[in-house]
């Protein structure tokens, strides 16, 4: 519409996918590389400032969405070979400094209302 305007620019060359967090505080972008080589294949951004908060390599064979946010944006998580890595969105650090063990896990989802993973 007539009020459309650019608010931020998220410079991530070759982006193929993006995902807004439920509360629209964050955006995740992915350039499609899943060779576990590119340290900026997946980037978490602050929507309001446009600042890059953290970046990740992406494991081969990963499917979109690679990261998922909790309903209140407090946490984001990604599946790993042996479990789920859950990150605190305030500190951007891995909770308890290790993934949650879930051997054989192929898919997970956050609860739509609480900070619970199934």
mmCIF file with all atom_site columns, C-alpha atoms in Angstrom:
data_model
loop_
_atom_site.group_PDB
_atom_site.id
_atom_site.type_symbol
_atom_site.label_atom_id
_atom_site.label_alt_id
_atom_site.label_comp_id
_atom_site.label_asym_id
_atom_site.label_entity_id
_atom_site.label_seq_id
_atom_site.pdbx_PDB_ins_code
_atom_site.Cartn_x
_atom_site.Cartn_y
_atom_site.Cartn_z
_atom_site.occupancy
_atom_site.B_iso_or_equiv
_atom_site.pdbx_formal_charge
_atom_site.auth_seq_id
_atom_site.auth_comp_id
_atom_site.auth_asym_id
_atom_site.auth_atom_id
_atom_site.pdbx_PDB_model_num
ATOM 1   C CA . UNK A 1 1   ? 0.000  0.000   0.000  1.00 0.00 ? 1   UNK A CA 1
ATOM 2   C CA . UNK A 1 2   ? 0.938  3.664   0.037  1.00 0.00 ? 2   UNK A CA 1
ATOM 3   C CA . UNK A 1 3   ? 2.435  3.423   3.553  1.00 0.00 ? 3   UNK A CA 1
ATOM 4   C CA . UNK A 1 4   ? 4.873  0.639   2.649  1.00 0.00 ? 4   UNK A CA 1
ATOM 5   C CA . UNK A 1 5   ? 8.442  1.533   3.615  1.00 0.00 ? 5   UNK A CA 1
ATOM 6   C CA . UNK A 1 6   ? 11.735 -0.188  4.185  1.00 0.00 ? 6   UNK A CA 1
ATOM 7   C CA . UNK A 1 7   ? 12.500 -0.590  7.908  1.00 0.00 ? 7   UNK A CA 1
ATOM 8   C CA . UNK A 1 8   ? 15.691 -2.675  7.916  1.00 0.00 ? 8   UNK A CA 1
ATOM 9   C CA . UNK A 1 9   ? 18.083 -4.382  5.552  1.00 0.00 ? 9   UNK A CA 1
ATOM 10  C CA . UNK A 1 10  ? 19.326 -7.888  6.320  1.00 0.00 ? 10  UNK A CA 1
ATOM 11  C CA . UNK A 1 11  ? 22.439 -8.428  4.196  1.00 0.00 ? 11  UNK A CA 1
ATOM 12  C CA . UNK A 1 12  ? 22.805 -12.169 3.656  1.00 0.00 ? 12  UNK A CA 1
ATOM 13  C CA . UNK A 1 13  ? 23.936 -13.022 0.102  1.00 0.00 ? 13  UNK A CA 1
ATOM 14  C CA . UNK A 1 14  ? 22.105 -15.852 -1.615 1.00 0.00 ? 14  UNK A CA 1
ATOM 15  C CA . UNK A 1 15  ? 19.239 -16.137 0.877  1.00 0.00 ? 15  UNK A CA 1
ATOM 16  C CA . UNK A 1 16  ? 16.765 -18.827 -0.116 1.00 0.00 ? 16  UNK A CA 1
ATOM 17  C CA . UNK A 1 17  ? 14.595 -19.020 3.023  1.00 0.00 ? 17  UNK A CA 1
ATOM 18  C CA . UNK A 1 18  ? 13.578 -16.767 5.891  1.00 0.00 ? 18  UNK A CA 1
ATOM 19  C CA . UNK A 1 19  ? 11.454 -17.209 8.978  1.00 0.00 ? 19  UNK A CA 1
ATOM 20  C CA . UNK A 1 20  ? 9.956  -14.662 11.383 1.00 0.00 ? 20  UNK A CA 1
ATOM 21  C CA . UNK A 1 21  ? 9.765  -15.629 15.045 1.00 0.00 ? 21  UNK A CA 1
ATOM 22  C CA . UNK A 1 22  ? 6.202  -15.805 16.493 1.00 0.00 ? 22  UNK A CA 1
ATOM 23  C CA . UNK A 1 23  ? 6.520  -12.429 18.250 1.00 0.00 ? 23  UNK A CA 1
ATOM 24  C CA . UNK A 1 24  ? 8.339  -10.931 15.224 1.00 0.00 ? 24  UNK A CA 1
ATOM 25  C CA . UNK A 1 25  ? 11.431 -10.004 17.250 1.00 0.00 ? 25  UNK A CA 1
ATOM 26  C CA . UNK A 1 26  ? 13.766 -12.144 15.149 1.00 0.00 ? 26  UNK A CA 1
ATOM 27  C CA . UNK A 1 27  ? 14.298 -13.290 11.583 1.00 0.00 ? 27  UNK A CA 1
ATOM 28  C CA . UNK A 1 28  ? 16.274 -16.344 10.565 1.00 0.00 ? 28  UNK A CA 1
ATOM 29  C CA . UNK A 1 29  ? 17.767 -16.446 7.071  1.00 0.00 ? 29  UNK A CA 1
ATOM 30  C CA . UNK A 1 30  ? 19.393 -19.382 5.287  1.00 0.00 ? 30  UNK A CA 1
ATOM 31  C CA . UNK A 1 31  ? 21.466 -19.232 2.128  1.00 0.00 ? 31  UNK A CA 1
ATOM 32  C CA . UNK A 1 32  ? 20.689 -22.862 1.278  1.00 0.00 ? 32  UNK A CA 1
ATOM 33  C CA . UNK A 1 33  ? 24.192 -24.174 1.990  1.00 0.00 ? 33  UNK A CA 1
ATOM 34  C CA . UNK A 1 34  ? 24.167 -27.403 4.002  1.00 0.00 ? 34  UNK A CA 1
ATOM 35  C CA . UNK A 1 35  ? 27.786 -28.487 3.640  1.00 0.00 ? 35  UNK A CA 1
ATOM 36  C CA . UNK A 1 36  ? 28.708 -27.831 7.300  1.00 0.00 ? 36  UNK A CA 1
ATOM 37  C CA . UNK A 1 37  ? 31.368 -25.431 5.967  1.00 0.00 ? 37  UNK A CA 1
ATOM 38  C CA . UNK A 1 38  ? 29.807 -21.951 5.758  1.00 0.00 ? 38  UNK A CA 1
ATOM 39  C CA . UNK A 1 39  ? 29.791 -20.411 9.270  1.00 0.00 ? 39  UNK A CA 1
ATOM 40  C CA . UNK A 1 40  ? 27.190 -17.876 8.074  1.00 0.00 ? 40  UNK A CA 1
ATOM 41  C CA . UNK A 1 41  ? 24.829 -20.268 6.283  1.00 0.00 ? 41  UNK A CA 1
ATOM 42  C CA . UNK A 1 42  ? 22.086 -19.618 8.866  1.00 0.00 ? 42  UNK A CA 1
ATOM 43  C CA . UNK A 1 43  ? 21.789 -16.206 10.548 1.00 0.00 ? 43  UNK A CA 1
ATOM 44  C CA . UNK A 1 44  ? 19.588 -14.997 13.421 1.00 0.00 ? 44  UNK A CA 1
ATOM 45  C CA . UNK A 1 45  ? 18.765 -11.269 13.157 1.00 0.00 ? 45  UNK A CA 1
ATOM 46  C CA . UNK A 1 46  ? 17.196 -8.669  15.437 1.00 0.00 ? 46  UNK A CA 1
ATOM 47  C CA . UNK A 1 47  ? 14.207 -7.315  13.470 1.00 0.00 ? 47  UNK A CA 1
ATOM 48  C CA . UNK A 1 48  ? 14.181 -3.860  15.062 1.00 0.00 ? 48  UNK A CA 1
ATOM 49  C CA . UNK A 1 49  ? 17.903 -3.076  14.730 1.00 0.00 ? 49  UNK A CA 1
ATOM 50  C CA . UNK A 1 50  ? 18.790 -5.234  11.722 1.00 0.00 ? 50  UNK A CA 1
ATOM 51  C CA . UNK A 1 51  ? 21.773 -6.507  13.701 1.00 0.00 ? 51  UNK A CA 1
ATOM 52  C CA . UNK A 1 52  ? 23.161 -9.979  13.072 1.00 0.00 ? 52  UNK A CA 1
ATOM 53  C CA . UNK A 1 53  ? 22.937 -11.757 16.422 1.00 0.00 ? 53  UNK A CA 1
ATOM 54  C CA . UNK A 1 54  ? 24.421 -15.164 15.703 1.00 0.00 ? 54  UNK A CA 1
ATOM 55  C CA . UNK A 1 55  ? 25.290 -17.363 12.756 1.00 0.00 ? 55  UNK A CA 1
ATOM 56  C CA . UNK A 1 56  ? 25.548 -21.115 12.284 1.00 0.00 ? 56  UNK A CA 1
ATOM 57  C CA . UNK A 1 57  ? 26.867 -23.763 9.937  1.00 0.00 ? 57  UNK A CA 1
ATOM 58  C CA . UNK A 1 58  ? 24.162 -26.068 8.559  1.00 0.00 ? 58  UNK A CA 1
ATOM 59  C CA . UNK A 1 59  ? 24.483 -29.852 8.573  1.00 0.00 ? 59  UNK A CA 1
ATOM 60  C CA . UNK A 1 60  ? 24.220 -31.750 5.308  1.00 0.00 ? 60  UNK A CA 1
ATOM 61  C CA . UNK A 1 61  ? 20.684 -32.935 4.570  1.00 0.00 ? 61  UNK A CA 1
ATOM 62  C CA . UNK A 1 62  ? 19.032 -30.282 6.772  1.00 0.00 ? 62  UNK A CA 1
ATOM 63  C CA . UNK A 1 63  ? 15.491 -29.277 5.875  1.00 0.00 ? 63  UNK A CA 1
ATOM 64  C CA . UNK A 1 64  ? 13.766 -25.934 6.303  1.00 0.00 ? 64  UNK A CA 1
ATOM 65  C CA . UNK A 1 65  ? 12.914 -24.668 8.845  1.00 0.00 ? 65  UNK A CA 1
ATOM 66  C CA . UNK A 1 66  ? 16.225 -25.509 10.469 1.00 0.00 ? 66  UNK A CA 1
ATOM 67  C CA . UNK A 1 67  ? 15.564 -23.424 13.592 1.00 0.00 ? 67  UNK A CA 1
ATOM 68  C CA . UNK A 1 68  ? 12.265 -23.118 15.409 1.00 0.00 ? 68  UNK A CA 1
ATOM 69  C CA . UNK A 1 69  ? 11.224 -20.524 17.990 1.00 0.00 ? 69  UNK A CA 1
ATOM 70  C CA . UNK A 1 70  ? 9.249  -20.979 21.180 1.00 0.00 ? 70  UNK A CA 1
ATOM 71  C CA . UNK A 1 71  ? 5.855  -19.232 21.183 1.00 0.00 ? 71  UNK A CA 1
ATOM 72  C CA . UNK A 1 72  ? 7.142  -16.246 23.184 1.00 0.00 ? 72  UNK A CA 1
ATOM 73  C CA . UNK A 1 73  ? 10.501 -15.917 21.320 1.00 0.00 ? 73  UNK A CA 1
ATOM 74  C CA . UNK A 1 74  ? 12.410 -16.745 24.521 1.00 0.00 ? 74  UNK A CA 1
ATOM 75  C CA . UNK A 1 75  ? 14.164 -19.747 22.967 1.00 0.00 ? 75  UNK A CA 1
ATOM 76  C CA . UNK A 1 76  ? 15.089 -21.093 19.576 1.00 0.00 ? 76  UNK A CA 1
ATOM 77  C CA . UNK A 1 77  ? 16.198 -24.626 18.806 1.00 0.00 ? 77  UNK A CA 1
ATOM 78  C CA . UNK A 1 78  ? 17.589 -26.855 16.090 1.00 0.00 ? 78  UNK A CA 1
ATOM 79  C CA . UNK A 1 79  ? 17.802 -30.596 15.713 1.00 0.00 ? 79  UNK A CA 1
ATOM 80  C CA . UNK A 1 80  ? 21.233 -32.232 15.868 1.00 0.00 ? 80  UNK A CA 1
ATOM 81  C CA . UNK A 1 81  ? 22.431 -35.774 15.213 1.00 0.00 ? 81  UNK A CA 1
ATOM 82  C CA . UNK A 1 82  ? 21.879 -36.803 18.835 1.00 0.00 ? 82  UNK A CA 1
ATOM 83  C CA . UNK A 1 83  ? 19.279 -34.381 20.113 1.00 0.00 ? 83  UNK A CA 1
ATOM 84  C CA . UNK A 1 84  ? 18.084 -30.776 20.185 1.00 0.00 ? 84  UNK A CA 1
ATOM 85  C CA . UNK A 1 85  ? 20.215 -27.687 20.739 1.00 0.00 ? 85  UNK A CA 1
ATOM 86  C CA . UNK A 1 86  ? 18.146 -25.068 22.576 1.00 0.00 ? 86  UNK A CA 1
ATOM 87  C CA . UNK A 1 87  ? 19.415 -21.480 22.669 1.00 0.00 ? 87  UNK A CA 1
ATOM 88  C CA . UNK A 1 88  ? 18.383 -18.611 24.919 1.00 0.00 ? 88  UNK A CA 1
ATOM 89  C CA . UNK A 1 89  ? 17.346 -15.697 22.684 1.00 0.00 ? 89  UNK A CA 1
ATOM 90  C CA . UNK A 1 90  ? 18.547 -13.136 25.254 1.00 0.00 ? 90  UNK A CA 1
ATOM 91  C CA . UNK A 1 91  ? 22.091 -14.487 25.608 1.00 0.00 ? 91  UNK A CA 1
ATOM 92  C CA . UNK A 1 92  ? 22.221 -16.441 22.308 1.00 0.00 ? 92  UNK A CA 1
ATOM 93  C CA . UNK A 1 93  ? 23.996 -19.214 24.196 1.00 0.00 ? 93  UNK A CA 1
ATOM 94  C CA . UNK A 1 94  ? 23.266 -22.923 24.227 1.00 0.00 ? 94  UNK A CA 1
ATOM 95  C CA . UNK A 1 95  ? 21.188 -23.797 27.314 1.00 0.00 ? 95  UNK A CA 1
ATOM 96  C CA . UNK A 1 96  ? 23.194 -25.763 29.864 1.00 0.00 ? 96  UNK A CA 1
ATOM 97  C CA . UNK A 1 97  ? 26.092 -25.712 27.364 1.00 0.00 ? 97  UNK A CA 1
ATOM 98  C CA . UNK A 1 98  ? 24.966 -28.951 25.720 1.00 0.00 ? 98  UNK A CA 1
ATOM 99  C CA . UNK A 1 99  ? 22.155 -30.308 23.517 1.00 0.00 ? 99  UNK A CA 1
ATOM 100 C CA . UNK A 1 100 ? 19.179 -32.123 25.020 1.00 0.00 ? 100 UNK A CA 1
ATOM 101 C CA . UNK A 1 101 ? 19.761 -35.827 24.319 1.00 0.00 ? 101 UNK A CA 1
ATOM 102 C CA . UNK A 1 102 ? 17.176 -37.343 21.975 1.00 0.00 ? 102 UNK A CA 1
ATOM 103 C CA . UNK A 1 103 ? 18.854 -40.177 20.124 1.00 0.00 ? 103 UNK A CA 1
ATOM 104 C CA . UNK A 1 104 ? 17.068 -41.082 16.906 1.00 0.00 ? 104 UNK A CA 1
ATOM 105 C CA . UNK A 1 105 ? 14.948 -37.921 16.977 1.00 0.00 ? 105 UNK A CA 1
ATOM 106 C CA . UNK A 1 106 ? 13.969 -36.862 13.463 1.00 0.00 ? 106 UNK A CA 1
ATOM 107 C CA . UNK A 1 107 ? 11.581 -33.978 14.097 1.00 0.00 ? 107 UNK A CA 1
ATOM 108 C CA . UNK A 1 108 ? 10.520 -31.702 16.954 1.00 0.00 ? 108 UNK A CA 1
ATOM 109 C CA . UNK A 1 109 ? 8.013  -28.911 17.536 1.00 0.00 ? 109 UNK A CA 1
ATOM 110 C CA . UNK A 1 110 ? 7.512  -26.237 20.174 1.00 0.00 ? 110 UNK A CA 1
ATOM 111 C CA . UNK A 1 111 ? 4.216  -26.061 22.015 1.00 0.00 ? 111 UNK A CA 1
ATOM 112 C CA . UNK A 1 112 ? 2.094  -23.254 20.518 1.00 0.00 ? 112 UNK A CA 1
ATOM 113 C CA . UNK A 1 113 ? 1.596  -21.689 23.965 1.00 0.00 ? 113 UNK A CA 1
ATOM 114 C CA . UNK A 1 114 ? 4.393  -22.784 26.337 1.00 0.00 ? 114 UNK A CA 1
ATOM 115 C CA . UNK A 1 115 ? 8.156  -23.278 26.338 1.00 0.00 ? 115 UNK A CA 1
ATOM 116 C CA . UNK A 1 116 ? 7.820  -27.027 25.812 1.00 0.00 ? 116 UNK A CA 1
ATOM 117 C CA . UNK A 1 117 ? 9.291  -29.209 23.067 1.00 0.00 ? 117 UNK A CA 1
ATOM 118 C CA . UNK A 1 118 ? 7.763  -32.436 21.777 1.00 0.00 ? 118 UNK A CA 1
#
